[in-house]
mmCIF file of C-alpha atoms in Angstrom:
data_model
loop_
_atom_site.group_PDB
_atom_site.id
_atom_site.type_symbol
_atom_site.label_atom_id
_atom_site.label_comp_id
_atom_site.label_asym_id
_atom_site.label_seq_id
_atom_site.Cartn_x
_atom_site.Cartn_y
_atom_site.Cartn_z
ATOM 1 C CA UNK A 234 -65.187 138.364 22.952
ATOM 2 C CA UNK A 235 -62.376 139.751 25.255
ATOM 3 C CA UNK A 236 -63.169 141.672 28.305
ATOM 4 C CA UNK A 237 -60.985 143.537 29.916
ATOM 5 C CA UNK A 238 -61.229 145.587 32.805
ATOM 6 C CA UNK A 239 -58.966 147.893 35.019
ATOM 7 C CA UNK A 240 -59.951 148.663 38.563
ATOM 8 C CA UNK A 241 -59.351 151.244 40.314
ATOM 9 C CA UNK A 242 -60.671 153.803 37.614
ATOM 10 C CA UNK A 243 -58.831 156.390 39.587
ATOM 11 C CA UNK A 244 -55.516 156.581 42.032
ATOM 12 C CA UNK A 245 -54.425 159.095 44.550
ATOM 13 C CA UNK A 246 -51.348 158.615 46.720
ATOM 14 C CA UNK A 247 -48.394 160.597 48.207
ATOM 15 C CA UNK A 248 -45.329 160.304 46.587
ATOM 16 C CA UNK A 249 -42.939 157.088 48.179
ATOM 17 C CA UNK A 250 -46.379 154.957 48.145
ATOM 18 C CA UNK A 251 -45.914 151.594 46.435
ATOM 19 C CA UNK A 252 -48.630 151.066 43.785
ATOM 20 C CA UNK A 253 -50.786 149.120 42.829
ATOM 21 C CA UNK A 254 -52.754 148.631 39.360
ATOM 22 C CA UNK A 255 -55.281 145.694 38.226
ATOM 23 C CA UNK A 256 -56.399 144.178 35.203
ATOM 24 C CA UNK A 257 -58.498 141.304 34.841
ATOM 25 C CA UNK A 258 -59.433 139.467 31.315
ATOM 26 C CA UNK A 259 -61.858 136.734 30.629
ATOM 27 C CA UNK A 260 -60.273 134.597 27.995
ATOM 28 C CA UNK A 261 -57.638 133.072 28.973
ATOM 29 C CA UNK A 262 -56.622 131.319 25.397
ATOM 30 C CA UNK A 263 -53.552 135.112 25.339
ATOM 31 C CA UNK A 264 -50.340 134.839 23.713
ATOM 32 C CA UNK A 265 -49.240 137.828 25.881
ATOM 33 C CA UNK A 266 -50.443 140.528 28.327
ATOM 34 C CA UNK A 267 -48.970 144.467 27.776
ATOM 35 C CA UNK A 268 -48.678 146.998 29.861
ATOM 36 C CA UNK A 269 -48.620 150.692 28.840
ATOM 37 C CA UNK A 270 -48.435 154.453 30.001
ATOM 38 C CA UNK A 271 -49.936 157.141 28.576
ATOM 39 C CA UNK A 272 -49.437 160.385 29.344
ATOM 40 C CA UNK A 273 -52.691 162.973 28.217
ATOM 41 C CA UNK A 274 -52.293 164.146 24.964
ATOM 42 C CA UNK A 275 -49.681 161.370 23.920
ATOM 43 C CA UNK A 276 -49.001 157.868 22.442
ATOM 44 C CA UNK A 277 -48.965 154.882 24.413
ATOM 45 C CA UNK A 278 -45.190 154.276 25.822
ATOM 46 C CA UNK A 279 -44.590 150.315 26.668
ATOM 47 C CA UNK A 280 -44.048 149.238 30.201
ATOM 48 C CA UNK A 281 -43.446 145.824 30.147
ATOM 49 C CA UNK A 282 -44.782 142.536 27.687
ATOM 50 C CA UNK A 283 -45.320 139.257 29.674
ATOM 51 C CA UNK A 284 -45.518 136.234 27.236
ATOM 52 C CA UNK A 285 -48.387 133.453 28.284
ATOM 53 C CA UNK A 286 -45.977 131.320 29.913
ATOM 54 C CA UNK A 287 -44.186 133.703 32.217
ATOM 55 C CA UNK A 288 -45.295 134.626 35.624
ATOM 56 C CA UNK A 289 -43.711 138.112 35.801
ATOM 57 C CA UNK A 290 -41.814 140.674 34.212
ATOM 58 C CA UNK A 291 -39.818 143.311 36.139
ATOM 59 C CA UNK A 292 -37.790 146.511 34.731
ATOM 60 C CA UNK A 293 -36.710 149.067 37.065
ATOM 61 C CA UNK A 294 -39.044 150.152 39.892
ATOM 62 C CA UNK A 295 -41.973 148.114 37.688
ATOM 63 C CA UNK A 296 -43.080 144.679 38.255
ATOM 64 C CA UNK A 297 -46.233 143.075 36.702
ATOM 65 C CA UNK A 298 -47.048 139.472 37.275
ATOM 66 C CA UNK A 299 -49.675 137.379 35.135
ATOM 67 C CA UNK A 300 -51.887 134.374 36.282
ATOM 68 C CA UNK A 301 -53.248 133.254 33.258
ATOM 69 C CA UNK A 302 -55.699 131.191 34.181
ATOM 70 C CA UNK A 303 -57.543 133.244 36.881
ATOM 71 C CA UNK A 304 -57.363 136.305 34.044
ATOM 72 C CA UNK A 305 -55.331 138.313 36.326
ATOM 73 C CA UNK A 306 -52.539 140.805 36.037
ATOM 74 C CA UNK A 307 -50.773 143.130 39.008
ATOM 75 C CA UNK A 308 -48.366 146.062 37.940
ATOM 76 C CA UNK A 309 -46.697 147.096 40.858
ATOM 77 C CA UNK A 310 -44.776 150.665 41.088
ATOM 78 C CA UNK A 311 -42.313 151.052 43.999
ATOM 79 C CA UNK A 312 -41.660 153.907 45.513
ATOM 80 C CA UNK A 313 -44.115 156.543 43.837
ATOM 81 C CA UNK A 314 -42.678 159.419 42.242
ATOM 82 C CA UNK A 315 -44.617 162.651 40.610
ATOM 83 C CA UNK A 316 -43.397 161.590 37.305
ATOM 84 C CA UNK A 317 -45.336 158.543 37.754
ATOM 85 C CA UNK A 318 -48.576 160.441 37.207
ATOM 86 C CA UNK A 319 -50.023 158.990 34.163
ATOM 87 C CA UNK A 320 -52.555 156.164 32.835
ATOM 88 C CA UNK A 321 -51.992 153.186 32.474
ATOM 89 C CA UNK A 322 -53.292 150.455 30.233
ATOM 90 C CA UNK A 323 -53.249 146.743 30.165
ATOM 91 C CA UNK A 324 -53.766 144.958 26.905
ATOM 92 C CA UNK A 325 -54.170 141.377 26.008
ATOM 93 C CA UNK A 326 -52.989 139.844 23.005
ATOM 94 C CA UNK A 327 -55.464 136.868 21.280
ATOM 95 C CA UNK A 328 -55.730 136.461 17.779
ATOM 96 C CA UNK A 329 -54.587 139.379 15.409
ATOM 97 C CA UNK A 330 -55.021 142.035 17.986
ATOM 98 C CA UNK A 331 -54.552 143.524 21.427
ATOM 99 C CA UNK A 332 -57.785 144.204 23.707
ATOM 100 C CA UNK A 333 -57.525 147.330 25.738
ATOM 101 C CA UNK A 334 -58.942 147.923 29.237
ATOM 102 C CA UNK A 335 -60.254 151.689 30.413
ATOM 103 C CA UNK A 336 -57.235 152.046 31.899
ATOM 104 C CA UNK A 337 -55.980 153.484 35.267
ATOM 105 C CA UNK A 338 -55.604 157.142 36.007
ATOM 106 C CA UNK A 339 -52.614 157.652 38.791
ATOM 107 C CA UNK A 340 -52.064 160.893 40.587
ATOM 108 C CA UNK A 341 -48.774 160.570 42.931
ATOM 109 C CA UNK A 342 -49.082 163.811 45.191
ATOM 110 C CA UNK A 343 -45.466 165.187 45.843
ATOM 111 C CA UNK B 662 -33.785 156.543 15.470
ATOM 112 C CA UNK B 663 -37.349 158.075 15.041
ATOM 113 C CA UNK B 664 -39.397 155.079 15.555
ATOM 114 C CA UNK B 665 -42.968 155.768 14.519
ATOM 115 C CA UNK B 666 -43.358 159.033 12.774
ATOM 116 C CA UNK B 667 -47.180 159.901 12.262
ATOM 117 C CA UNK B 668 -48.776 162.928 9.865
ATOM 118 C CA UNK B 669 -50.519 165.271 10.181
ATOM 119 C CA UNK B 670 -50.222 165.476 14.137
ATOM 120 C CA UNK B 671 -53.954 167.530 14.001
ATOM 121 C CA UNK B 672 -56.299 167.984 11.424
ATOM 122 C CA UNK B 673 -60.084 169.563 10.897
ATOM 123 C CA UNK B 674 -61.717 168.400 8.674
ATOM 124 C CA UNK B 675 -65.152 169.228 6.835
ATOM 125 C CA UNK B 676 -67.737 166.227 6.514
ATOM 126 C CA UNK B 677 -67.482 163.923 3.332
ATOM 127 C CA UNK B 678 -63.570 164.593 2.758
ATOM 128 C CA UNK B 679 -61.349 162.334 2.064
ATOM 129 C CA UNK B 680 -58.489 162.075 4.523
ATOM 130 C CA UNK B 681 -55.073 159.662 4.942
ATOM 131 C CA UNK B 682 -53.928 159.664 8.007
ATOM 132 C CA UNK B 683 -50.158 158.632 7.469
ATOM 133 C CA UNK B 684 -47.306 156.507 9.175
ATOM 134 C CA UNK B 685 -44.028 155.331 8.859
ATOM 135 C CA UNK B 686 -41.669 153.552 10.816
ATOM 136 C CA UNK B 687 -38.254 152.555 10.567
ATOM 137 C CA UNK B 688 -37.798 149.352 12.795
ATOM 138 C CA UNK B 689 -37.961 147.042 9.692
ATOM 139 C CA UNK B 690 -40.946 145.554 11.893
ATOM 140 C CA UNK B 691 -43.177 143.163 9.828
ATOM 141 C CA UNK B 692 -47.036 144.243 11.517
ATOM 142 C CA UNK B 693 -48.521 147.475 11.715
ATOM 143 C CA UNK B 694 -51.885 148.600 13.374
ATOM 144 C CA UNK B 695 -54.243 151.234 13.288
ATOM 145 C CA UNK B 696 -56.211 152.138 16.239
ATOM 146 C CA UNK B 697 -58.802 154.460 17.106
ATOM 147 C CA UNK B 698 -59.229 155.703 20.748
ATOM 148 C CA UNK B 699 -62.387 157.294 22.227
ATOM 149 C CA UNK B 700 -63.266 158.419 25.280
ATOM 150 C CA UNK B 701 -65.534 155.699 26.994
ATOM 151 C CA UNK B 702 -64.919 153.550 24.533
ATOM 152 C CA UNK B 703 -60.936 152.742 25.040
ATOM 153 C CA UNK B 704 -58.651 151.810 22.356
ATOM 154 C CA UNK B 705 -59.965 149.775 19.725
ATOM 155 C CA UNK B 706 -57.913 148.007 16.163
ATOM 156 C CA UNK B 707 -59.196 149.468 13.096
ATOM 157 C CA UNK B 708 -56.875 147.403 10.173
ATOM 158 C CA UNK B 709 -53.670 145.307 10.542
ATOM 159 C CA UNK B 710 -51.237 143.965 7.992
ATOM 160 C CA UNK B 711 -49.229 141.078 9.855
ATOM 161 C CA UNK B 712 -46.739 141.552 6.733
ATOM 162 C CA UNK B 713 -46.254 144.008 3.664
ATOM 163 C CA UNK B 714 -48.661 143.359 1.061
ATOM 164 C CA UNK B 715 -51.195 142.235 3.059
ATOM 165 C CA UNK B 716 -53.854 143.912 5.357
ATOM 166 C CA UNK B 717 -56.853 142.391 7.505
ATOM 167 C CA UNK B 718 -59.725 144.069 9.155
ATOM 168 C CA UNK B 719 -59.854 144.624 13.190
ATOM 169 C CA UNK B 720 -63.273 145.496 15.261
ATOM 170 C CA UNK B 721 -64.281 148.755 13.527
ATOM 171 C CA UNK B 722 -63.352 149.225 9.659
ATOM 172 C CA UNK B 723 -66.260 151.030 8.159
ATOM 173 C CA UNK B 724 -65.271 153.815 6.441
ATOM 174 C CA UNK B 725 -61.804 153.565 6.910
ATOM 175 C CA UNK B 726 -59.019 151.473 4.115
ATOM 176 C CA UNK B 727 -55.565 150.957 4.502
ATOM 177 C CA UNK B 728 -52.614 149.607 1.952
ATOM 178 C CA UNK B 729 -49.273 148.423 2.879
ATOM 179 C CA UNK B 730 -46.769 148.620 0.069
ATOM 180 C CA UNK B 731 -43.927 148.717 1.865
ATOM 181 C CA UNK B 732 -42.240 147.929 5.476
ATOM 182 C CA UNK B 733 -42.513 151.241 6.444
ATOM 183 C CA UNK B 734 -45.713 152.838 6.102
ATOM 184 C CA UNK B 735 -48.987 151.918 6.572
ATOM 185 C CA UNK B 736 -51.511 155.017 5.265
ATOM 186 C CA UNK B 737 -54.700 155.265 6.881
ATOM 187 C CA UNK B 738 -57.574 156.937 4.086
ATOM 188 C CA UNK B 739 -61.057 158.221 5.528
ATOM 189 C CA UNK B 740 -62.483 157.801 1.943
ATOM 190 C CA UNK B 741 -65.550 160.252 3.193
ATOM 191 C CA UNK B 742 -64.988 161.349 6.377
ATOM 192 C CA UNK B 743 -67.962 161.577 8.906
ATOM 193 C CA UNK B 744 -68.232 163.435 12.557
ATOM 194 C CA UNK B 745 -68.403 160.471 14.105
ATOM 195 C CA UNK B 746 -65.004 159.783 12.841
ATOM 196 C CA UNK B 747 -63.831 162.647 15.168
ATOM 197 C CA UNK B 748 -61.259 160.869 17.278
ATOM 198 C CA UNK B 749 -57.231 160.159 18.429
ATOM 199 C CA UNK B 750 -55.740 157.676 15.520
ATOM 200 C CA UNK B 751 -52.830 156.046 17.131
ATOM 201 C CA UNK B 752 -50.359 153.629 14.426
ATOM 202 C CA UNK B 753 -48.769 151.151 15.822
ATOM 203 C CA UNK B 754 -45.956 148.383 15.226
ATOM 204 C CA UNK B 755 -44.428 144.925 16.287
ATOM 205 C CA UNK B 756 -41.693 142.957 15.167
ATOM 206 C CA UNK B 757 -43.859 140.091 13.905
ATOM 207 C CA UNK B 758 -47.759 139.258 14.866
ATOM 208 C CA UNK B 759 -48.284 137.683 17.982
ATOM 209 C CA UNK B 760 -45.614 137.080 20.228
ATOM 210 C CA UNK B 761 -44.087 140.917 20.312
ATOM 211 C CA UNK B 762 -44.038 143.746 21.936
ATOM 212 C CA UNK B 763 -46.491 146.704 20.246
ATOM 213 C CA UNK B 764 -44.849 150.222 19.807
ATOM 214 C CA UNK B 765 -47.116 153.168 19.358
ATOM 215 C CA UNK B 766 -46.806 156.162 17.453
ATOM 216 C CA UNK B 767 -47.412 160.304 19.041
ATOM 217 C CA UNK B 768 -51.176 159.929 17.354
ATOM 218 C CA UNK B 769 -53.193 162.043 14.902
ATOM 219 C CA UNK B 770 -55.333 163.917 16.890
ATOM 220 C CA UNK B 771 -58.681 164.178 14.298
ATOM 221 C CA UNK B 772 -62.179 166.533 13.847
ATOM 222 C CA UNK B 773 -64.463 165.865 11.425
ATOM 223 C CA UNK B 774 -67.307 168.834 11.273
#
């Protein structure tokens, strides 16, 4: 079964820090890795998709990057902004369905 | 372009109701999802239907049933609703099964007393 974790739990940092969020998985046999935000009391808003047999994705101020075969993901956020306050998920995609982690909880402090 | 339109966006609901939780989307995508999320426990698939017509069962069915008609909805029916069915009911979509991006709807926020 698909484990996937997110570490920190929790993020503090002054707005104009860079950031960066974790997610580990421990099968490596994905077609893709997903990351979302989610702001409280709303749907999940896509980020970015990495397929299997990329190395990273980047859009905007967000880049993730995937190692597949260490089970690894990095979203990076440059340059924090308030806005950027949210959680955010990573999900990996195996057969027929997407396993979640926890998720991370950012606070960017203006 | 409304994307994923979900209904009702809360409901309360007495014990041993029944319930459909619906949604509709108009991005002529081929799979839709439901999920459940709960606090501790994360998101987690409920039913999927790669395609219309067809529908498959993800890691926590019970007492939950879903047809698929059409493209564009996907219904979600409590047949006898319970408390611990008390949760956020996200529907989700994709252009085809594996390979493509998901796209979530705003949720149905659910209380079963």
């Amino acid at each position: 079964k698909q484990e996937v974790t997110q570490i920190p739990a929790a993020l503090s940092v002054p707005e104009g820090e860079n950031l960066v969020l974790n997610c580990s998985f421990t099968d490596s046999a994905i077609y893709n890795l997903q990351w979302f935000r989610q702001d409280p009391g709303k749907g999940l808003t896509s980020l970015l998709l990495i397929q299997s047999s990329q190395r990273e994705q980047t859009s905007g101020r967000l880049n993730a990057s995937l190692d597949k075969s260490s089970g690894r993901s990095t979203l990076y956020i440059a340059a924090s902004q308030p806005g950027d306050s949210a959680t955010y998920l990573c999900a990996v995609r195996g057969d027929y369905k997407l396993s979640f982690g926890a998720g991370t909880t950012v606070t960017v402090r203006a | 372009i409304a994307g994923i339109t979900q209904a009702p966006t809360s409901q309360i609901l007495a014990a041993g109701r029944r319930m459909t939780l619906r949604c509709t989307q108009d991005m002529r995508h081929n799979a839709m999802y439901w999920y459940r999320q709960d606090l501790g426990l994360g998101l987690r698939l409920i039913h999927y239907s790669n395609t219309a017509g067809t529908t498959g069962k993800g890691e926590v069915p019970d007492g939950y049933s879903v047809s698929r008609a059409n493209t564009d909805d996907f219904p979600l029916t409590l047949a006898s609703a319970v408390p611990s069915q008390t949760s956020v009911y996200f529907c989700a979509s994709s252009l085809s099964g594996d390979l493509n991006e998901q796209f979530f709807g705003p949720g149905t926020r659910l209380t079963v007393l």
